[in-house]
XYZ file of C-alpha atoms in Angstrom:
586
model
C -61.633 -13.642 226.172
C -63.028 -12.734 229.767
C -59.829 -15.155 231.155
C -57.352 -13.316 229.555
C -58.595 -10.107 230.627
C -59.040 -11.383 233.986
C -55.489 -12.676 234.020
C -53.887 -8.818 232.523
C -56.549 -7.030 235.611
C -54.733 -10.043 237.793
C -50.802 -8.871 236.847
C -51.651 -5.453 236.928
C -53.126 -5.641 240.527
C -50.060 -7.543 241.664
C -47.390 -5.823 239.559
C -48.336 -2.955 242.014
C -47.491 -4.816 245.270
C -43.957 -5.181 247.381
C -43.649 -9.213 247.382
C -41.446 -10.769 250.371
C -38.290 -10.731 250.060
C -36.233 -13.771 251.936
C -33.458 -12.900 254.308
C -31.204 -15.618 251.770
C -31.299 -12.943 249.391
C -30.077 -10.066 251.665
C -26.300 -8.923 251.901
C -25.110 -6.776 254.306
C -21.688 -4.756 252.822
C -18.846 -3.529 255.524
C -20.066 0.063 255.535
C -23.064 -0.845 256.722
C -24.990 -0.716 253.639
C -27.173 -3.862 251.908
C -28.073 -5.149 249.360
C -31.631 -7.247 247.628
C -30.651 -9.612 245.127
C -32.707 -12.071 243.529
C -32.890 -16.083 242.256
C -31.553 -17.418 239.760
C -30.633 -21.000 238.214
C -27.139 -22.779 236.888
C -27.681 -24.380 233.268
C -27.892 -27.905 235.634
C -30.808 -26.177 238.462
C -28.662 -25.034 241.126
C -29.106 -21.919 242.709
C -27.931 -18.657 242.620
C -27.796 -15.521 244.808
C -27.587 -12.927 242.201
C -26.913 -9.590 243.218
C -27.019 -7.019 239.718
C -26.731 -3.579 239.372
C -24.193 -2.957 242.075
C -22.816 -0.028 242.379
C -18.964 0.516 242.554
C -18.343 4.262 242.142
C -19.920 7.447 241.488
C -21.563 8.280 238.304
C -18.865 10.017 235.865
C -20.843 13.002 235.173
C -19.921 16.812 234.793
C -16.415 17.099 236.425
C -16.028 13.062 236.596
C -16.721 12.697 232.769
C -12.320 12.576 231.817
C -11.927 12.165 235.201
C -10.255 9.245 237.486
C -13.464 6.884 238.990
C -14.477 7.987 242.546
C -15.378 5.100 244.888
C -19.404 5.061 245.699
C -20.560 6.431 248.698
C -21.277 4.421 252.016
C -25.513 4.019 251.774
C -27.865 3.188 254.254
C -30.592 0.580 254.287
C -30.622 -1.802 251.323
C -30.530 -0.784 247.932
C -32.132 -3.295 245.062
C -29.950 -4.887 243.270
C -31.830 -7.588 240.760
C -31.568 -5.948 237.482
C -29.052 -5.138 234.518
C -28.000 -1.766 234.960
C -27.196 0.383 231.711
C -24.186 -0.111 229.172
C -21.648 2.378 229.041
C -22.189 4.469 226.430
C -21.120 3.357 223.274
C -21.741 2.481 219.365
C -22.934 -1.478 219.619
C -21.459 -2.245 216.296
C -22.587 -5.929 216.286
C -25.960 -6.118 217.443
C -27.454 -2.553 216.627
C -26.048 -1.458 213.294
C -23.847 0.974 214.903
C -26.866 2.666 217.326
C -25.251 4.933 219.834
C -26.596 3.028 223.461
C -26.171 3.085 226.725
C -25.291 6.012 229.307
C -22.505 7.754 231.253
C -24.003 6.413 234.625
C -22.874 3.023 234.182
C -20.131 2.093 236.242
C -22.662 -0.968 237.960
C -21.116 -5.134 238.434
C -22.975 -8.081 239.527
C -22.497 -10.633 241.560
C -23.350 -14.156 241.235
C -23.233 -16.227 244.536
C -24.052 -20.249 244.747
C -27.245 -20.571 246.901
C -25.717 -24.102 248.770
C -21.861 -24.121 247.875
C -20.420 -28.183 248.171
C -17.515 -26.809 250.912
C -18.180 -24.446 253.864
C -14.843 -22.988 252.595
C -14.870 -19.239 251.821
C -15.368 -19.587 248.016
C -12.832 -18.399 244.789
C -13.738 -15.484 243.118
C -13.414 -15.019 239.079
C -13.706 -11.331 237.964
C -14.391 -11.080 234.169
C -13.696 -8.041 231.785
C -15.212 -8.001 228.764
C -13.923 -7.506 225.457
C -15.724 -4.948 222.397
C -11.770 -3.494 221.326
C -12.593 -0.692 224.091
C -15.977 0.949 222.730
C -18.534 -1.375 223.144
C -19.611 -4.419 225.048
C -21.369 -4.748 228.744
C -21.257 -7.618 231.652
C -25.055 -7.672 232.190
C -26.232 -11.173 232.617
C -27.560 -11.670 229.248
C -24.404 -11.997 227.637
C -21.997 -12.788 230.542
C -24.355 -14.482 232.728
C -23.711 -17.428 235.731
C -25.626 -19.925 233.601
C -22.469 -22.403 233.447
C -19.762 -21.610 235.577
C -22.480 -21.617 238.265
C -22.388 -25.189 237.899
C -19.501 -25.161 240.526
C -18.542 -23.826 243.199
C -17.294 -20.417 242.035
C -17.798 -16.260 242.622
C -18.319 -14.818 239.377
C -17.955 -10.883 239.146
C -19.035 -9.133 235.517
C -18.891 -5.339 235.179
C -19.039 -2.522 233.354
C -16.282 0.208 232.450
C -16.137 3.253 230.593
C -15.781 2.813 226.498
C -14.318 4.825 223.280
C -14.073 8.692 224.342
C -15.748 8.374 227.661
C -13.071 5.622 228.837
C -9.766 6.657 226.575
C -9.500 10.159 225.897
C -6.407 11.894 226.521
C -4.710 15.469 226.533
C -1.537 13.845 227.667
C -1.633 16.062 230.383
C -2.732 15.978 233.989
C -5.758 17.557 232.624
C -7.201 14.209 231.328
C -4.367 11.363 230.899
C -6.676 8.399 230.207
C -7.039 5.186 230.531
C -10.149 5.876 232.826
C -12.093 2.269 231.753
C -8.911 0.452 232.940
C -9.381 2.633 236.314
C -12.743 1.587 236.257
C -11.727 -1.895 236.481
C -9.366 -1.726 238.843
C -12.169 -0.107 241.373
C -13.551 -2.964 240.771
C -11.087 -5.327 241.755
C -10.476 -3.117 244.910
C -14.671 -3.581 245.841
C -13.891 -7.093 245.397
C -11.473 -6.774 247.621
C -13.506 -4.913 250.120
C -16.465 -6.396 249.874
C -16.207 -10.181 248.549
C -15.929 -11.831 252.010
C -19.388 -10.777 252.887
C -21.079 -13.085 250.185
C -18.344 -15.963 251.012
C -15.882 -14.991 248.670
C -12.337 -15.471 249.338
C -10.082 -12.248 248.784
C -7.256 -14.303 248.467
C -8.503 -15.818 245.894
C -9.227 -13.909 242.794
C -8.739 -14.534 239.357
C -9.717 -12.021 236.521
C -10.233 -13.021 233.070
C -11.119 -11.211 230.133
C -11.724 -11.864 226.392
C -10.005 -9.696 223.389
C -9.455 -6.148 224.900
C -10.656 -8.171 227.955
C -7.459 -10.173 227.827
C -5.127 -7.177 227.003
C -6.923 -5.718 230.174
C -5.946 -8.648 232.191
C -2.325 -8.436 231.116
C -2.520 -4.775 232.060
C -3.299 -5.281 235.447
C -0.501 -8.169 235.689
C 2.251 -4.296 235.143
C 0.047 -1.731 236.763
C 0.697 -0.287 240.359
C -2.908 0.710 240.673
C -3.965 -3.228 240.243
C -0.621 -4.951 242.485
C -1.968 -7.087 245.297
C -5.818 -7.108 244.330
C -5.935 -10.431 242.341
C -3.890 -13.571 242.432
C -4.430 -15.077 238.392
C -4.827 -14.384 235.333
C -6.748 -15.816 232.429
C -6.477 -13.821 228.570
C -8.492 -15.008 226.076
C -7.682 -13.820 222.704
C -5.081 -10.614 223.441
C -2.291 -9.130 225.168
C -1.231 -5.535 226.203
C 1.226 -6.224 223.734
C -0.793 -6.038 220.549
C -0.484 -3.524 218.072
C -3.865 -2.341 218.641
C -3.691 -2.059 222.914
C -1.371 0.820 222.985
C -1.277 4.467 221.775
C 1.666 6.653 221.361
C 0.559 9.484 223.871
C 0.864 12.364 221.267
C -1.512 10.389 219.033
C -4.216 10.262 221.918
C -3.855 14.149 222.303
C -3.825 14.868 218.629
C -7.289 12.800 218.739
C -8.371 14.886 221.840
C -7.639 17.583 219.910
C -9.754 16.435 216.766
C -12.741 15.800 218.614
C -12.927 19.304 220.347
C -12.619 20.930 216.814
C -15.600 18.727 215.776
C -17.396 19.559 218.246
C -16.793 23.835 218.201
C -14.635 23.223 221.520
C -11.093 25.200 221.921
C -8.789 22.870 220.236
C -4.901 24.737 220.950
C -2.250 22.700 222.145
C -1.818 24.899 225.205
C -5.140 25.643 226.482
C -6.318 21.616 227.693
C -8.447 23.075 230.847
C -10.921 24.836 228.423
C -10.767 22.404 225.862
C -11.848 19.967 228.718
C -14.754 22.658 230.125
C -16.094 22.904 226.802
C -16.434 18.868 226.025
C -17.954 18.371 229.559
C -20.559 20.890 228.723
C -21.313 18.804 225.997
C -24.045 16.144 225.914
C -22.861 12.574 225.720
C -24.807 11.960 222.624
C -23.005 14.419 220.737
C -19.921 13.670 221.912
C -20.363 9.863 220.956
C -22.027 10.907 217.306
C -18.100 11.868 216.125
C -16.867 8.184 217.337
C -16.480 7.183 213.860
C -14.272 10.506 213.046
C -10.938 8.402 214.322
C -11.483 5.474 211.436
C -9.169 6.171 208.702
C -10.560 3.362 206.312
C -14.015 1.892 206.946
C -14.586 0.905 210.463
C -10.269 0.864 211.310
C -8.053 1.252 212.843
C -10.604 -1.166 215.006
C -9.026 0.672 218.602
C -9.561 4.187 217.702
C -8.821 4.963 221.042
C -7.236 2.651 223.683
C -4.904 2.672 226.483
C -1.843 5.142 226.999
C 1.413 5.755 228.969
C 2.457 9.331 229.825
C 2.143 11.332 231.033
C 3.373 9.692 234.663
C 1.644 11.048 237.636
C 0.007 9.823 241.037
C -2.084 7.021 240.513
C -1.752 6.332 236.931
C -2.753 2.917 235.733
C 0.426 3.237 234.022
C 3.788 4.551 234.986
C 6.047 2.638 232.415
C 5.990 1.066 229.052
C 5.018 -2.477 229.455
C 7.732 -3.751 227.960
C 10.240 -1.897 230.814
C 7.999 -3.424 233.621
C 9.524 -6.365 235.203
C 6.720 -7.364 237.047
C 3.785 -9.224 237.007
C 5.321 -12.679 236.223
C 5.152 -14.238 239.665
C 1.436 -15.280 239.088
C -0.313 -18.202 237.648
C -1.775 -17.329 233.797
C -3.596 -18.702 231.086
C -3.724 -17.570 227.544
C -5.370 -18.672 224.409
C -6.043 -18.187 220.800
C -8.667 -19.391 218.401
C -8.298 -21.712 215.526
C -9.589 -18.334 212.990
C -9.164 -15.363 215.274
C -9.251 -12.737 211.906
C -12.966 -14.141 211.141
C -13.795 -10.938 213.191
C -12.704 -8.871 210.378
C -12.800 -11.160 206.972
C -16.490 -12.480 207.402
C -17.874 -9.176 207.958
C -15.930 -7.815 204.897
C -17.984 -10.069 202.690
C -21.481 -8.204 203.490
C -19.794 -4.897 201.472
C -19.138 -5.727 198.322
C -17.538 -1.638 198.288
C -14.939 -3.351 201.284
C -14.535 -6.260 198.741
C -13.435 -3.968 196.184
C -10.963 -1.804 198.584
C -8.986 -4.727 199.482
C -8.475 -5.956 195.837
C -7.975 -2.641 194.902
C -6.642 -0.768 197.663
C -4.581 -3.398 199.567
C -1.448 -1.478 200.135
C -3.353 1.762 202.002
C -5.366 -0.533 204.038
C -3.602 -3.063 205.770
C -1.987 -0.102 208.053
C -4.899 0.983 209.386
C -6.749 -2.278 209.358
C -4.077 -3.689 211.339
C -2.785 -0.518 213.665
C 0.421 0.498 212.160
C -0.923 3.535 209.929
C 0.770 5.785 212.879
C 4.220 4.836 212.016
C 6.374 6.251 208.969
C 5.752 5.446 205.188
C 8.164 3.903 204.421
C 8.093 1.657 207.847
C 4.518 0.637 206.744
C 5.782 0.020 203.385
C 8.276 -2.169 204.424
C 5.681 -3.881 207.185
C 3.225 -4.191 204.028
C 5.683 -6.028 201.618
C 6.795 -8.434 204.760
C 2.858 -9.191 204.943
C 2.092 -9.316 201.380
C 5.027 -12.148 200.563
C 4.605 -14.495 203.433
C 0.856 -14.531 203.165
C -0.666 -13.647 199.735
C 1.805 -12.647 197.217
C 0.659 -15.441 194.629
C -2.815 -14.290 194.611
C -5.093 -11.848 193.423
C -6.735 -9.919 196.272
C -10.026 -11.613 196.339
C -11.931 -12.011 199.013
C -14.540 -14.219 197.298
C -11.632 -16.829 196.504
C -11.702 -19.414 198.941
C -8.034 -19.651 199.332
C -7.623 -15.863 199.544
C -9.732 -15.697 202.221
C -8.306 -17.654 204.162
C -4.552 -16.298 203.843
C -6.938 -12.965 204.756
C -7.955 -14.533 207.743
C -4.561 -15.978 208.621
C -3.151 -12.082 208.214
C -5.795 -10.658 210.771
C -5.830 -13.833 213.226
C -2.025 -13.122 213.414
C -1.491 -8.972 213.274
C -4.411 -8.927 215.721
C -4.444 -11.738 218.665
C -1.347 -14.243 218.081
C 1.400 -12.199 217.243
C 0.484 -10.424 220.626
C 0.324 -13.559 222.850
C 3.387 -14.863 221.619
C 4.911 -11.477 222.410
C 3.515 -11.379 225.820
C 4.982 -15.018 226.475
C 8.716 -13.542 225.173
C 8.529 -11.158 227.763
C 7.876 -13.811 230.219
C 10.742 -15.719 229.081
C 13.560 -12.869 229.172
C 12.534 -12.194 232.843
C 11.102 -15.585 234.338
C 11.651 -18.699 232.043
C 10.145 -20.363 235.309
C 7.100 -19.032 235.301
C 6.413 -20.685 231.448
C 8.055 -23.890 232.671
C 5.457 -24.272 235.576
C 2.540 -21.602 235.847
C 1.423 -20.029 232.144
C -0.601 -22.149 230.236
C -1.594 -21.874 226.805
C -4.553 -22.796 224.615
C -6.012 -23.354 221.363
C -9.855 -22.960 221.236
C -10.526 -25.412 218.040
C -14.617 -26.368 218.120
C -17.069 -25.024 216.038
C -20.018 -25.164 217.411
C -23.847 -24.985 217.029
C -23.557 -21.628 216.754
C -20.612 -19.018 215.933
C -19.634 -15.497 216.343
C -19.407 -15.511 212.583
C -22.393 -16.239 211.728
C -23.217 -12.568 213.285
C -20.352 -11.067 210.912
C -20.977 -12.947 207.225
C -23.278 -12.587 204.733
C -24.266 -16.448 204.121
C -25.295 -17.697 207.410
C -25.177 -21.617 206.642
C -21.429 -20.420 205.560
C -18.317 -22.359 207.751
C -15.418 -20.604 207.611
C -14.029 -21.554 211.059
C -13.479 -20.999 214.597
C -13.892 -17.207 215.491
C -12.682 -14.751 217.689
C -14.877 -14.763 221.152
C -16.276 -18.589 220.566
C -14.518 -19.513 223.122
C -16.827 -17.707 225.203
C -19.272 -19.598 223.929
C -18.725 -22.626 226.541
C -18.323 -20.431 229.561
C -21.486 -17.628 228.750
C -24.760 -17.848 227.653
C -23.558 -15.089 225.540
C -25.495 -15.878 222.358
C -28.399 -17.441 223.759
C -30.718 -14.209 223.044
C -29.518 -14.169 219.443
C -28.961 -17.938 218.481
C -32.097 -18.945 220.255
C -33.004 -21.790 217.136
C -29.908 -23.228 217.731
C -29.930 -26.775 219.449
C -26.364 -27.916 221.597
C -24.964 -30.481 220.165
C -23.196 -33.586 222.550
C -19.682 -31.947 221.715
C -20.649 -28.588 222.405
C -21.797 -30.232 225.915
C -19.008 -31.961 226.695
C -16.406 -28.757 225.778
C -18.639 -27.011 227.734
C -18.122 -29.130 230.876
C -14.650 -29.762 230.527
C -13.842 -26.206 229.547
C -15.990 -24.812 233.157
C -13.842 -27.553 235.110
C -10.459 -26.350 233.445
C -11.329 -22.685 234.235
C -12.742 -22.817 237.313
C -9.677 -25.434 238.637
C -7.062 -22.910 237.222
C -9.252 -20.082 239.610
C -9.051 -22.736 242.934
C -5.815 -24.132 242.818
C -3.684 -21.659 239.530
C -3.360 -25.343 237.919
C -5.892 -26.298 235.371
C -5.185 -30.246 236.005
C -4.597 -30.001 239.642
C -4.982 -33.735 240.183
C -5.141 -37.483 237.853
C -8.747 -37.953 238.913
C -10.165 -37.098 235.915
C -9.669 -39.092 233.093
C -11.427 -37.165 230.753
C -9.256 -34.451 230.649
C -5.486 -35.003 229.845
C -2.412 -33.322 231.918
C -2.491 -29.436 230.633
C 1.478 -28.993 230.647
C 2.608 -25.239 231.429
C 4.056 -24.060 227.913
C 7.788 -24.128 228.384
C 9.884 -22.413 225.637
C 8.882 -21.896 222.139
C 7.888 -23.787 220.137
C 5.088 -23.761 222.693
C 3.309 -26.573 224.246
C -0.550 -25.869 224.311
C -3.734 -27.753 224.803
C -5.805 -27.879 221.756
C -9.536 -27.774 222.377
C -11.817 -29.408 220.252
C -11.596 -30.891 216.621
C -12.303 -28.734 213.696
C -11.448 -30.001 210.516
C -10.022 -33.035 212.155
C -10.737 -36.867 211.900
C -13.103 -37.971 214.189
C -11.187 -40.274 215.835
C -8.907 -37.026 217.126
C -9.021 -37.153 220.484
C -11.188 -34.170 221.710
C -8.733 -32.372 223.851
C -5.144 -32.997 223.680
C -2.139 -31.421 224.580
C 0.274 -30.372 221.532
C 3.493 -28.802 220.652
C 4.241 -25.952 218.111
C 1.608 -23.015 217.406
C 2.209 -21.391 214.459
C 5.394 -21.573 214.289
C 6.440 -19.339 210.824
C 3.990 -17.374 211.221
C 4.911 -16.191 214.513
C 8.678 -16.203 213.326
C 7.449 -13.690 210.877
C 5.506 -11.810 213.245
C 8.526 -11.046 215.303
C 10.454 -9.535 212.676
C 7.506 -7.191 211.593
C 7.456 -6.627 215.769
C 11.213 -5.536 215.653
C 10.806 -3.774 212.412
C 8.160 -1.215 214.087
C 10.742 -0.909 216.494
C 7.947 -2.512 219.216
C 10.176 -5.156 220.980
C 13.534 -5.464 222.466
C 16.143 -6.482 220.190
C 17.119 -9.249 221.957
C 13.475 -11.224 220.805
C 14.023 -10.596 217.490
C 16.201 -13.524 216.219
C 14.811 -16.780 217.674
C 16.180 -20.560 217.453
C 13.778 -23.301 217.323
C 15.193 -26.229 219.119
């Protein structure tokens, strides 16, 4: 008893006390300014300079809250940077049971440095957005940490950018025209650009990457003015700009701007957008965040309540065109990638409600359009969208989601009206202005492992349940991401090894835009760019396959029909060129 007391008197004495702090883990930035990072460890025990907490522009508060990110100020002396700074505020929908978190002053990133790099080359940088469909999510070091990808020689970059109202709202007027966590990100890339060189990073050399609205981000930047010149690759996991979900007609944004200042007792007219934007900035983030949930029309959809816009054009908008009139963007090495059961995200957490259960046998017609993003269109357009849906998928069952087979056509409906439908949209596009770049730069994946531990398992009701290969467990290889929350899990030796080949595949494709630069390693096969559909992709991992399947291979044909079928629903919304509509398989 007296030891343990000593030991608490002991930490409380020293808790009190400045410790040394090596010259190693001091940065000096351009405008004279430093930075204190502190120590950290790769998953194999090499070390990292990690420098967290970094501030890349002023705090969004008062007149900045709706307003374009200002660039920090120039400090003096050297500021601490060794902890995880705050989330943007937001619901956390997966972790919290929807608890409103985080806070306005949040626009922080962190930088992860390797304490003895192999090459005294200036080192490639990787810049990672993460996903959470645009109102929740971080890139604090618990769930995107340097744990793996530290294992080479690499610059990793993880951020956070403004979420839900705070990032997306929009009068469609100069007033407030949006898109203001895209901004965000793109100050980011422009510290990177800035500042990189003086922890060895090479500003020549950056590739983001992103996951779900992470991915659609990284397409973004590939067609926005603000973002030209300030990275070099690409890497989208799981989503496009050209999902259903990623962009809002600009008249829908302001009629939401609208509906939230009505909720909230704020002057709501059409014409009067400076007071309706005095009156929500007088407002206390909390109770602007507590009417989130106002813009779902059926349960917790549409899932993007509010997301990226277009108009209205002005100086230094993220976006001055539709993405599909912007022929740019295609002149840079990309990868892009699905996995195996993408609409997991939304079937397994349908089974814990047994009142969702009921809608979808019982209400399937009314909520496929909002569950999916199309409720904005016409009736009769969503009719027509439904029935196309309805036949290919599931129109020889009833709507039960406790029927093994159902489910699974369920799942197929969301992996495909969510994530592939708007890859293989994104790689038309490339095709009808550079075939070239898919015949020797844009690589394509399927993430096909299920691991020790899933994203589903966070989502269903029966956790020894295996219903597949989720969205985000492809992150699972590159992040520690659900070390905190799977902490009883144990690796297994194929979760190792996809691990290590998938950390060698990305961090290749970040040095040299090639994946499989070289024949030196024979683990790995030759990752072929994807050509023309049907599409050549490299299929990671074995689910539900023999195992004598070779663990990675390279492949040909990715959902063929159902992409097929996903273009015509595309043309019928009237949300692609005609010209992509009618497609001949060679």
């Amino acid at each position: 008893m007296k030891s343990a007391v000593f030991l608490l008197l002991c930490l409380s004495i020293f808790s009190g006390f400045e410790t040394k702090v090596s010259e190693l883990l001091k940065v000096t930035l351009p405008h004279g300014g430093g930075l204190i990072g502190r120590y950290l460890s790769s998953h194999s025990g090499r070390g990292i300079r990690a420098f967290m907490g970094v501030p890349y522009a002023e705090p969004p508060l008062g007149p900045l809250r709706f307003s374009n990110p200002v660039s920090k100020k120039p400090w003096e002396g050297f500021l601490k940077a060794s902890g995880n700074a705050d989330n943007c505020f937001q619901y956390d929908y997966l972790f919290k049971e929807n608890k409103s978190i985080g806070s306005e002053d949040c626009l922080y990133l962190n930088v992860y440095v390797p304490h003895k790099p192999k090459s005294q080359d200036l080192l490639s940088v990787m810049v990672f957005f993460h996903g959470g469909g645009f109102k929740s999510g971080n890139g604090d070091r618990v769930s995107y940490g340097p744990d793996y990808l530290l294992d080479e020689d690499i610059i990793l970059v993880t951020g956070n950018h403004r979420l839900g109202i705070f990032g997306f709202l929009s009068t469609n007027t100069l007033d407030s025209p949006g898109n203001y966590g895209l901004k965000d990100q793109s100050l980011m890339l422009n510290w990177v650009q800035e500042n990189i060189a003086a922890f060895g990073g090479d500003r020549s050399s950056v590739t983001i990457f992103g996951q779900s609205t992470g991915g659609a981000s990284v397409t973004y930047h590939t067609v926005s003015p603000l973002s030209r010149g300030l990275f070099h690759r690409g890497i989208a996991h799981s989503g496009t700009h050209f999902g259903l979900w990623a962009i809002q007609d600009a008249t829908v944004a302001a009629e939401n701007a609208r509906k939230l200042a009505k909720a909230l007792n704020c002057p709501s007219k059409k014409s009067n957008p400076e007071e309706m934007l005095e009156c929500l900035r007088s407002k206390s983030a909390q109770e602007i965040n507590s009417h989130f949930y106002d813009f779902f029309l059926w349960d917790i959809y549409p899932p993007i309540p509010l997301f990226p816009v277009v108009k209205p054009q002005h100086e230094g908008a993220f976006l001055d065109q539709e993405p599909s009139e912007i022929s740019t963007g295609h002149d840079i090495p990309l990868m892009l990638g699905v996995t195996s059961n993408e609409g997991l995200m939304v079937s397994a957490s349908i089974l814990r409600s047994s009142e969702v259960i009921d809608d979808v046998k019982t209400k399937w017609s009314s909520i496929l359009p909002p569950t999916l993003s199309y409720s904005f269109y016409s009736k009769d357009v969503q009719n027509e969208v439904t029935d196309m849906i309805t036949d290919f998928y599931v129109q020889n069952y009833e709507k039960d989601m406790n029927d093994p087979i159902f489910f699974q056509k369920f799942t197929d409906v969301m992996s495909d009206g969510y994530i592939t439908s708007s890859v293989d949209r994104f790689l038309q596009f490339h095709q009808e202005n550079d075939q070239n770049a898919l015949d020797s730069k844009t690589y394509l994946y399927l993430f096909n492992h299920k691991g020790d531990s899933s994203f589903a398992e966070l989502r269903q009701r029966d956790i020894n349940a295996d219903y597949g290969v989720c969205h985000s467990d492809d992150l699972i290889p590159l992040f520690p991401v659900l070390k905190e929350h799977f902490f009883s899990g144990v690796p297994t030796e194929e979760d190792d090894y996809l691990r290590k080949a998938m950390v060698s595949l990305w961090v290749n494709f970040a040095t040299y835009g090639n994946p499989t630069p070289t024949e030196e390693d024979v683990e790995l096969p030759r990752w072929n760019p994807v050509g023309s559909f049907p599409y050549n992709y490299l299929r990671i991992g074995r689910y539900n396959q023999p195992e004598n399947v070779t663990r990675i291979s390279m492949e040909k044909g990715l959902y063929d029909e159902r992409l097929l079928l996903w273009r015509k629903i595309m043309c019928a919304l009237k949300f692609t060129h005609e010209c992509t509509c009618e497609v001949n398989i060679e």
